[in-house]
GROMACS .gro file of C-alpha atoms in nm:
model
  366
    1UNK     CA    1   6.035   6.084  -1.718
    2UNK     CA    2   5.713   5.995  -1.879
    3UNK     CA    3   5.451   6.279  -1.869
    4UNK     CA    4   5.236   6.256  -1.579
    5UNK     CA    5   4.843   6.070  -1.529
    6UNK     CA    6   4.586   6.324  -1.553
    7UNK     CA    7   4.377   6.251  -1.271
    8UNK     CA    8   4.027   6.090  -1.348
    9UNK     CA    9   3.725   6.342  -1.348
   10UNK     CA   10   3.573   6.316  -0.972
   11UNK     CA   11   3.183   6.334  -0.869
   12UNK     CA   12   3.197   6.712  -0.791
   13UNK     CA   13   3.305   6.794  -1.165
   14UNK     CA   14   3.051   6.555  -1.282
   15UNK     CA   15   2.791   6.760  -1.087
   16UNK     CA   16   2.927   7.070  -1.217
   17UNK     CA   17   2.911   6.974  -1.583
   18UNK     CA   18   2.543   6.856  -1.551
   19UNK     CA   19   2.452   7.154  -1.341
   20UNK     CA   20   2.298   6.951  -1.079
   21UNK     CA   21   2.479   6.926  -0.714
   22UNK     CA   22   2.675   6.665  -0.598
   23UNK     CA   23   2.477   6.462  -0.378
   24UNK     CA   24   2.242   6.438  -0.668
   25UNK     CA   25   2.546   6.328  -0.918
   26UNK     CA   26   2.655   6.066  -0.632
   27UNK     CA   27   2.305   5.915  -0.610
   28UNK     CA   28   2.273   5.866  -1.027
   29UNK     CA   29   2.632   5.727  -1.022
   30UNK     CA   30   2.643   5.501  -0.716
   31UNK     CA   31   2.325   5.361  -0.807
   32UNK     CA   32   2.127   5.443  -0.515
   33UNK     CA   33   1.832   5.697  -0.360
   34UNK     CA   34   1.598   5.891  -0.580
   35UNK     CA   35   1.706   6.048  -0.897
   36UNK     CA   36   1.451   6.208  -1.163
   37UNK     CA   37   1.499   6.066  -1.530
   38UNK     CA   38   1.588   6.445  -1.652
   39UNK     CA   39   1.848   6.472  -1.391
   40UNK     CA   40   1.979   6.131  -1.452
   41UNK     CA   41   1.991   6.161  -1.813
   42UNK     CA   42   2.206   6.482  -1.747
   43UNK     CA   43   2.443   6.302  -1.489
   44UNK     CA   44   2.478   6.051  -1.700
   45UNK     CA   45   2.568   6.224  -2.017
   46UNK     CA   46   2.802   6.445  -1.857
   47UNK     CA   47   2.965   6.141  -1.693
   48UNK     CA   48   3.038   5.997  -2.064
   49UNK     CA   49   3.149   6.324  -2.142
   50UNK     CA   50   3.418   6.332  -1.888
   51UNK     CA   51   3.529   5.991  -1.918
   52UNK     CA   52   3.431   5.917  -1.522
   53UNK     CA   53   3.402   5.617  -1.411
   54UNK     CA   54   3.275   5.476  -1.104
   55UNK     CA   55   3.445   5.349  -0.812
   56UNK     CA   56   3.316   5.075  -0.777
   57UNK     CA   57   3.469   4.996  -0.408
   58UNK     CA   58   3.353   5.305  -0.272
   59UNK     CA   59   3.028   5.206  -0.392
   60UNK     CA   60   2.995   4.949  -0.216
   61UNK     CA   61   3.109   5.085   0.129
   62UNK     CA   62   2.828   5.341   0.058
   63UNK     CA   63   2.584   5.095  -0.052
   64UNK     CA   64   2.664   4.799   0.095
   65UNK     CA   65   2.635   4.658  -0.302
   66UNK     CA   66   2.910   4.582  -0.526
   67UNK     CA   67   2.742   4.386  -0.793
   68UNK     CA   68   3.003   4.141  -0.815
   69UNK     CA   69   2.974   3.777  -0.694
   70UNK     CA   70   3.307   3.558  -0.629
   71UNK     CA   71   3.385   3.209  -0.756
   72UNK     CA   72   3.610   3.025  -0.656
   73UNK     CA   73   3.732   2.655  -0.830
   74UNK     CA   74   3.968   2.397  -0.807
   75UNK     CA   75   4.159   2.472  -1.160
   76UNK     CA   76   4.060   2.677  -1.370
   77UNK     CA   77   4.291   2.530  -1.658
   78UNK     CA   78   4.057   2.245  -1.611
   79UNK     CA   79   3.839   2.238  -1.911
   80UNK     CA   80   3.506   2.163  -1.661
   81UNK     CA   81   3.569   2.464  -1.439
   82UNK     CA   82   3.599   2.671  -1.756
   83UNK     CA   83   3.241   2.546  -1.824
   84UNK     CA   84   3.118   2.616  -1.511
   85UNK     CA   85   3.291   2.943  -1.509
   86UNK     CA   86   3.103   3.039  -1.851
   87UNK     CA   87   2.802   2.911  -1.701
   88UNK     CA   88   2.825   3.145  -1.411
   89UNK     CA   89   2.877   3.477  -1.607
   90UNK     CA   90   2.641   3.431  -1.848
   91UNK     CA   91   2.383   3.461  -1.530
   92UNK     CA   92   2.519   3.692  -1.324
   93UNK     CA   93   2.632   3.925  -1.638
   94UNK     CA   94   2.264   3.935  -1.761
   95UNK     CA   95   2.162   4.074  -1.380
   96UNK     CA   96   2.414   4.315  -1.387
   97UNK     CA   97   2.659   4.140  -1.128
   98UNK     CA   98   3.078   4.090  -1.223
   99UNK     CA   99   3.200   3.735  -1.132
  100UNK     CA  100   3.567   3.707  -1.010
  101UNK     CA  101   3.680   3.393  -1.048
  102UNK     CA  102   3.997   3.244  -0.816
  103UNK     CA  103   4.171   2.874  -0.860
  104UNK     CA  104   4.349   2.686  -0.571
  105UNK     CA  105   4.493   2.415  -0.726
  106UNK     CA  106   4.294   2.194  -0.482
  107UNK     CA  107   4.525   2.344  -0.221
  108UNK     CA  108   4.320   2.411   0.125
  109UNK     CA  109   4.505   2.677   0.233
  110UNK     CA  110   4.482   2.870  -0.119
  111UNK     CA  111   4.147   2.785  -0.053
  112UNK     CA  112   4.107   2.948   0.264
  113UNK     CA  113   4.288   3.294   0.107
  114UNK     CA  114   4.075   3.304  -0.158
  115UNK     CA  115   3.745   3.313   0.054
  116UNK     CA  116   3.947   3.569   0.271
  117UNK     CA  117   4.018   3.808  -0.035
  118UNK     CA  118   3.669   3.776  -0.194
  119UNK     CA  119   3.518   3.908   0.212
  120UNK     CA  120   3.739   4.176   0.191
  121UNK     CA  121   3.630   4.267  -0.145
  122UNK     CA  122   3.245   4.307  -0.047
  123UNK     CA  123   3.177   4.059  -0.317
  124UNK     CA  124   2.812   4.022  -0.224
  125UNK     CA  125   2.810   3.627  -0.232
  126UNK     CA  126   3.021   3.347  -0.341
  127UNK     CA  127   2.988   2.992  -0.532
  128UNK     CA  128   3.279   2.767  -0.404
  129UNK     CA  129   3.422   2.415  -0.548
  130UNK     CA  130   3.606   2.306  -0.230
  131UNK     CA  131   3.875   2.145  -0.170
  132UNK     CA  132   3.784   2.041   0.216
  133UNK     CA  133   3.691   1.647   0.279
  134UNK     CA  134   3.484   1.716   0.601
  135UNK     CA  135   3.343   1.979   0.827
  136UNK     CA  136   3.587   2.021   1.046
  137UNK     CA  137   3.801   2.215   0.762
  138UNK     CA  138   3.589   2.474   0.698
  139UNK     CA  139   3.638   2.702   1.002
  140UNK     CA  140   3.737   2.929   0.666
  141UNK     CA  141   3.330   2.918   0.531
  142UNK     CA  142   3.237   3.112   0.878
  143UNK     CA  143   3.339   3.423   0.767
  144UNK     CA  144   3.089   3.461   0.444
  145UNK     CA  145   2.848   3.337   0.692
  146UNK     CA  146   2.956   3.644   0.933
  147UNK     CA  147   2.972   3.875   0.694
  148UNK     CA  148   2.607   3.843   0.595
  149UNK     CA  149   2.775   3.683   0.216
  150UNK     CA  150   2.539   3.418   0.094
  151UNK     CA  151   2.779   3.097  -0.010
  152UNK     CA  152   2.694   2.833  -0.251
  153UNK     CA  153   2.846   2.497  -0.286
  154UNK     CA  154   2.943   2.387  -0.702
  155UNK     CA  155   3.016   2.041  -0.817
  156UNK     CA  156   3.131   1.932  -0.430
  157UNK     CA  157   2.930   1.880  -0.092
  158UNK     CA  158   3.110   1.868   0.210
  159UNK     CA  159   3.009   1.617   0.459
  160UNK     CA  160   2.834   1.758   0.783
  161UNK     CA  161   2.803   2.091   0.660
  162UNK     CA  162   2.447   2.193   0.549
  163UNK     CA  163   2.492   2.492   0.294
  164UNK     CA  164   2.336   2.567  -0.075
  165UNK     CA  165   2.488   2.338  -0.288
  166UNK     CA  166   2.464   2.217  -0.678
  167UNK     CA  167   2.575   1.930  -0.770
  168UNK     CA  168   2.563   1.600  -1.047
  169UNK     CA  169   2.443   1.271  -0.970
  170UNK     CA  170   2.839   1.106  -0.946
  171UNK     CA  171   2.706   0.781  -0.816
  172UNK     CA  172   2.460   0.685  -1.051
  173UNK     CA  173   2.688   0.878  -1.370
  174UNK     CA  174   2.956   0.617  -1.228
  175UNK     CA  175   2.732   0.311  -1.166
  176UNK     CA  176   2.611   0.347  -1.535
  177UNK     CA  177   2.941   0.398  -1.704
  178UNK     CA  178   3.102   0.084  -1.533
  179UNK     CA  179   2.773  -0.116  -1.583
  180UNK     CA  180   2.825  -0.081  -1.967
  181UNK     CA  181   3.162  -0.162  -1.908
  182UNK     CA  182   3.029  -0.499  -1.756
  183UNK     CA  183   2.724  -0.546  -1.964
  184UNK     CA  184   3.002  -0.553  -2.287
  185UNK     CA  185   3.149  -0.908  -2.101
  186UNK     CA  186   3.427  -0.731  -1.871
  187UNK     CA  187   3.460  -0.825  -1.528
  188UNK     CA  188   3.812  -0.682  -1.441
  189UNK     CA  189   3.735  -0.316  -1.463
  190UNK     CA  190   4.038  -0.097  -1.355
  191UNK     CA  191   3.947   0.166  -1.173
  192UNK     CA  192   4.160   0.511  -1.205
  193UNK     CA  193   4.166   0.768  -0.936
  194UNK     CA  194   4.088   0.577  -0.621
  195UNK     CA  195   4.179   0.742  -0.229
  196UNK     CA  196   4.519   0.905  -0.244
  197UNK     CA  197   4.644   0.678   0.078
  198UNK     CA  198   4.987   0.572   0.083
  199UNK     CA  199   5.066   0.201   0.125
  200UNK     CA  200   4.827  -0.106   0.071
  201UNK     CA  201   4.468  -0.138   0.115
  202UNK     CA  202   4.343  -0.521   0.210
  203UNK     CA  203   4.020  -0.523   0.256
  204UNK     CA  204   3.673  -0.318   0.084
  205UNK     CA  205   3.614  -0.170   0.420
  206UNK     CA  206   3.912   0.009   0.428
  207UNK     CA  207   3.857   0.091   0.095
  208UNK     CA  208   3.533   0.267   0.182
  209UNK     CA  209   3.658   0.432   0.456
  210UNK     CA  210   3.955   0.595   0.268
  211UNK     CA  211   3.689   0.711  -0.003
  212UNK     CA  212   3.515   0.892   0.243
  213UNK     CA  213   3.763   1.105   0.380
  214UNK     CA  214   3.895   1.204   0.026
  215UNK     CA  215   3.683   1.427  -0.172
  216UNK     CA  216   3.300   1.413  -0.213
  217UNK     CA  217   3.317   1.394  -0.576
  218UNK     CA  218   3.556   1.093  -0.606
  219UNK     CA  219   3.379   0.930  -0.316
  220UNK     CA  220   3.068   0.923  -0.470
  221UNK     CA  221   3.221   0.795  -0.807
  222UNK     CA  222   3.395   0.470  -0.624
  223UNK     CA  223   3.079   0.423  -0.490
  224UNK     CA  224   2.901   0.428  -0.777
  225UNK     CA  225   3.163   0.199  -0.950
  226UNK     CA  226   3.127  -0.053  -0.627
  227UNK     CA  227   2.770  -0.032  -0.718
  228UNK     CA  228   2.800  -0.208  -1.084
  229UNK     CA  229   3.002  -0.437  -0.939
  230UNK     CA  230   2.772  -0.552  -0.698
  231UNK     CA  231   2.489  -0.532  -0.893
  232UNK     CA  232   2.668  -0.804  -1.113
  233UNK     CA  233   2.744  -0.997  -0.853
  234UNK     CA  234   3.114  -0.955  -0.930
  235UNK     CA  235   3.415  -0.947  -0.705
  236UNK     CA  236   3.629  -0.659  -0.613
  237UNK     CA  237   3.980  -0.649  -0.668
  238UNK     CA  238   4.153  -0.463  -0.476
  239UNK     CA  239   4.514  -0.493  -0.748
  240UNK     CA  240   4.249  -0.286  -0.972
  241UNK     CA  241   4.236   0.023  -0.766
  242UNK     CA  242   4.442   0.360  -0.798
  243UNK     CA  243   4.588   0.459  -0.496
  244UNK     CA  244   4.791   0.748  -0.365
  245UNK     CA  245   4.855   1.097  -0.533
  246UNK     CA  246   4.585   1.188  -0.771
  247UNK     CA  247   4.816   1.306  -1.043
  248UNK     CA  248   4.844   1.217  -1.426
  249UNK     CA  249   5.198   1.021  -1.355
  250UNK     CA  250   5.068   0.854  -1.065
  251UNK     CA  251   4.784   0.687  -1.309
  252UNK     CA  252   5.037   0.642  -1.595
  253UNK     CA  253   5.222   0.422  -1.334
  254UNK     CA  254   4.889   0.267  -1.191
  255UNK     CA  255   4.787   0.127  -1.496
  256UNK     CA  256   5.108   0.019  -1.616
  257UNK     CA  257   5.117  -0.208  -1.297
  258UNK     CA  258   4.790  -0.342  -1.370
  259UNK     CA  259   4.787  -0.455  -1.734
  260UNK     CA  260   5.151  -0.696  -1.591
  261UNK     CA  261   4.923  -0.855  -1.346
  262UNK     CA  262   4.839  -1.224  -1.460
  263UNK     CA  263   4.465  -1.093  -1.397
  264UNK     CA  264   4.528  -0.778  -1.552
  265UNK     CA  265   4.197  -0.582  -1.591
  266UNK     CA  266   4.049  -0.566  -1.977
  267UNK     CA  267   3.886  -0.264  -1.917
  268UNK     CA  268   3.957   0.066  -1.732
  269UNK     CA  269   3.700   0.301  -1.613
  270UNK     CA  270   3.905   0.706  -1.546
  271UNK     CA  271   3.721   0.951  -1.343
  272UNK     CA  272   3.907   1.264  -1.390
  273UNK     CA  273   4.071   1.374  -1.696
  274UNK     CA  274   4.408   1.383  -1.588
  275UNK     CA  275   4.346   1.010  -1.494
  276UNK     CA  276   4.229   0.941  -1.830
  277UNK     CA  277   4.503   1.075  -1.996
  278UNK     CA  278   4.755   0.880  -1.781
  279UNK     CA  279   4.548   0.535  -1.841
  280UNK     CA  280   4.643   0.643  -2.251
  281UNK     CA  281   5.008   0.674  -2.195
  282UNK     CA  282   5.032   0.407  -2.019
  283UNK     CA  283   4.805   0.191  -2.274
  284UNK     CA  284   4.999   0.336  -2.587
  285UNK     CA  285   5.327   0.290  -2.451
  286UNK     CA  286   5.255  -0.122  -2.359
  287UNK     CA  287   5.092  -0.106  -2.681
  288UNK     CA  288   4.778  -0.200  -2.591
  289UNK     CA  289   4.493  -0.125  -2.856
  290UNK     CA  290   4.140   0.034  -2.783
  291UNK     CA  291   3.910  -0.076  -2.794
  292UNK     CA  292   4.035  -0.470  -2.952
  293UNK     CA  293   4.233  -0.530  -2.631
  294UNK     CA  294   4.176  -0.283  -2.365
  295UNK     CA  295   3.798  -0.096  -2.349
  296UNK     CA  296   3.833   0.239  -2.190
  297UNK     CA  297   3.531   0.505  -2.034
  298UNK     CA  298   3.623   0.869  -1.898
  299UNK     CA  299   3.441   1.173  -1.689
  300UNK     CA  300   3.419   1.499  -1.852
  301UNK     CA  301   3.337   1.493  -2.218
  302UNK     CA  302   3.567   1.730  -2.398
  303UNK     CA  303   3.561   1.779  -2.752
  304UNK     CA  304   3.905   1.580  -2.768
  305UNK     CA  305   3.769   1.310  -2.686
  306UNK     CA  306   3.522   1.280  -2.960
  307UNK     CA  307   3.872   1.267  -3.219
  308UNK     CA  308   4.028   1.039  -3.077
  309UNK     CA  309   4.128   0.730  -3.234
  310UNK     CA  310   3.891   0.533  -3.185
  311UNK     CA  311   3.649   0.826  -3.023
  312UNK     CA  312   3.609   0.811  -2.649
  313UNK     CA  313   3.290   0.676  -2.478
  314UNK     CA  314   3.302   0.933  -2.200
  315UNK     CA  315   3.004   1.074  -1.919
  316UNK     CA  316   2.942   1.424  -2.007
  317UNK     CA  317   2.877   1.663  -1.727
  318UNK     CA  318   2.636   1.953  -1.803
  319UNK     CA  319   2.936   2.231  -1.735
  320UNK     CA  320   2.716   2.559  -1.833
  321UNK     CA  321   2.392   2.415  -1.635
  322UNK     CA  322   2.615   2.369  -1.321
  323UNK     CA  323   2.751   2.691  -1.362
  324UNK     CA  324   2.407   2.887  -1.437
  325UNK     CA  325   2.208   2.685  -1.147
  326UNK     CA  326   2.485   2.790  -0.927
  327UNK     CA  327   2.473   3.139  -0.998
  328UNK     CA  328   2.071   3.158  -1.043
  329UNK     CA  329   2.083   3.013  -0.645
  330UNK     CA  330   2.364   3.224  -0.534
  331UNK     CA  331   2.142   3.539  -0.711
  332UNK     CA  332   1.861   3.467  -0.504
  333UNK     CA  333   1.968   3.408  -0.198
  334UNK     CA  334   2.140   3.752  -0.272
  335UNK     CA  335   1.781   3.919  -0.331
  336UNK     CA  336   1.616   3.771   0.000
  337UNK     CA  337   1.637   3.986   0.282
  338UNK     CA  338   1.875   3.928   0.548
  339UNK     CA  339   1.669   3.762   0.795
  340UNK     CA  340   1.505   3.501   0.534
  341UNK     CA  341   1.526   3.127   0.732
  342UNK     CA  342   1.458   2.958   0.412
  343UNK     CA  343   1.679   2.598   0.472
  344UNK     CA  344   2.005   2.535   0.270
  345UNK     CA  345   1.882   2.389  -0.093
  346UNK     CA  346   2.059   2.089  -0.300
  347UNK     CA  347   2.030   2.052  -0.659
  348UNK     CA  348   2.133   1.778  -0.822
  349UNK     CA  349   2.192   1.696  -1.224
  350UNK     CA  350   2.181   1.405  -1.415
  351UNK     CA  351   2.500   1.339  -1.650
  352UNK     CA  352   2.474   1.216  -1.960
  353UNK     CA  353   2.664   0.888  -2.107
  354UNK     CA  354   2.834   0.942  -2.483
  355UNK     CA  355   2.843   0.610  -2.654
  356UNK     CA  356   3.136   0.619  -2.910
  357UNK     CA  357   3.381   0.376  -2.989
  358UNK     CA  358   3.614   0.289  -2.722
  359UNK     CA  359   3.412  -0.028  -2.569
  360UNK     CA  360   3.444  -0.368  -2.691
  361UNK     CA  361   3.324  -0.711  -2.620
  362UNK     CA  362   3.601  -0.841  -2.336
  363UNK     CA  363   3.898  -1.036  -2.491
  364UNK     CA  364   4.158  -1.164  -2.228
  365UNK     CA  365   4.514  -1.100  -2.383
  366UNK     CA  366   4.674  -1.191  -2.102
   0.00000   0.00000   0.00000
């Protein structure tokens, strides 16, 4: 047997070592009530002396503080949610608050467990990228609200549900990046990561109507790809649509349909990087070149992209901004006092379009 833990120094022996009593040495350490400098300079040193540390649950039962916030994304193996992830701690670390940060895998109910833990924890607000469609599944988001937790929506809205939210511009990022697609002579744009519905969609309206029960974020990007289209005066093809499960195989076989249709798109336009790097696959394994016979725009700029060969054209979402915006909201609502009626606030960012090299004046190769 190994030798045993020597328990950790506790408040009263803290007290004891700086000579001062213990309500005195709970104040300095917890954070909270009136402490004079000289005593807390003596808690304090004492404290280092014994190696204590504080705990930081107890603290919070006590305070009703814990000085951490929660977040809670999609995936955070996703390069973008690492960005926004950075973006939050660099905020809430410079105001003295801990983010814990939880993934779902776009599951729902991991979703819904996550939000459970972080209320348990007495995190003292959260920032959530959601993976609900519409308001009627987020019975989950009442319990923050409950609790007295301030929640802030990242990178998503949820239809029908009025809460704090930041957010980009996905319409207009989309409308632009398939508008340079068309404005370089293409007119069959291929568009990856469209509803995930199962069987065959016949006419735009159903189209629409599938967008908007799938995720905010990807229903604002079809719409913004509809847009440029319109604009154009240009037809929709329905053949040149992803549909069904959002997954890097599921675009891999997508495209492959597409480019065997006898009005195969010259040009895709990938709105997710997993979609992106399916639309490659698929492209490199017909043997398809970029941009001579196939032109190619993605979402999320990643630094990948820019050594590729050729480079990728890609929008570029401001990552840290989203994060620190998030957390500067989240922060504030967290200083207003309880009973402050000030409404829910949106903010939205632009994106940013990075010309490289993987657009080319339309060729049909068909």
């Amino acid at each position: 047997m190994g030798k045993p833990r020597p328990s950790a120094p506790t408040i009263s022996e803290v007290a004891a070592a700086a000579g001062v009593g213990r309500a005195t040495a709970a104040r300095t350490l917890g954070g909270y009530g009136y402490v004079s400098a000289e005593m807390r300079d003596r808690v304090l040193a004492a404290a280092d002396e014994l190696g204590y540390r504080t705990n930081q649950l107890a603290r919070s039962v006590s305070t009703g503080v814990s000085h951490t916030i929660g977040v809670v994304v999609a995936d955070i193996s996703n390069p973008f949610f690492g960005g926004v992830a950075l973006g939050i701690s660099e905020v809430a670390s410079a105001r003295g608050f801990d983010a814990l940060v939880l993934s779902t895998a776009e599951h729902l109910d991991e979703e819904i467990n996550a939000v459970n833990v972080l209320v348990d924890k007495r995190v003292d607000g959260i920032i959530l990228s959601s993976a609900a469609c519409a308001a009627n599944s987020t019975a989950h988001l009442q319990l923050p609200n409950e609790q007295g937790i301030p929640l802030v929506l990242l990178d998503r809205l949820i239809p029908g549900l009025d809460l704090d939210a930041v957010v980009i511009d996905n319409r207009a990022a989309a409308r632009r990046a398939t508008t340079e697609l068309i404005k370089a002579g293409h007119s069959r744009i291929g568009f990856i990561w469209g509803p995930p519905v199962a069987g065959r969609i016949e006419y735009r309206r159903e189209l629409v109507e599938a967008a908007g029960r799938n995720l905010w974020t990807d229903g604002e990007r079809l719409t913004g790809y509809l847009d440029a289209l319109d604009d154009a005066a240009l037809p929709l093809d329905l053949d040149h649509i992803m549909l069904g499960a959002k997954t890097e195989e599921r675009a891999y076989e997508a495209v492959t349909r597409m480019i065997a249709l006898d009005s195969a798109p010259t040009a895709f336009f990938c709105t997710e990087t997993d979609a992106l790097t399916g639309t490659l696959h698929a492209l490199r394994d017909a043997g398809r070149s970029i941009p001579d016979q196939v032109s190619i725009i993605g979402f999320d700029d990643s630094s990948w992209a820019a050594v590729m060969n050729p480079p990728l054209t890609m929008v570029r979402q401001p990552m840290l901004e989203l994060g620190r915006q998030a957390a500067e909201l989240l922060l504030s609502r967290i200083d207003a006092a309880a009973d402050d009626a000030t409404p829910p606030m949106q903010r939205e960012l632009g994106a940013e379009f990075i010309e490289r090299a993987s657009v080319a004046p339309a060729h049909d190769h068909r």
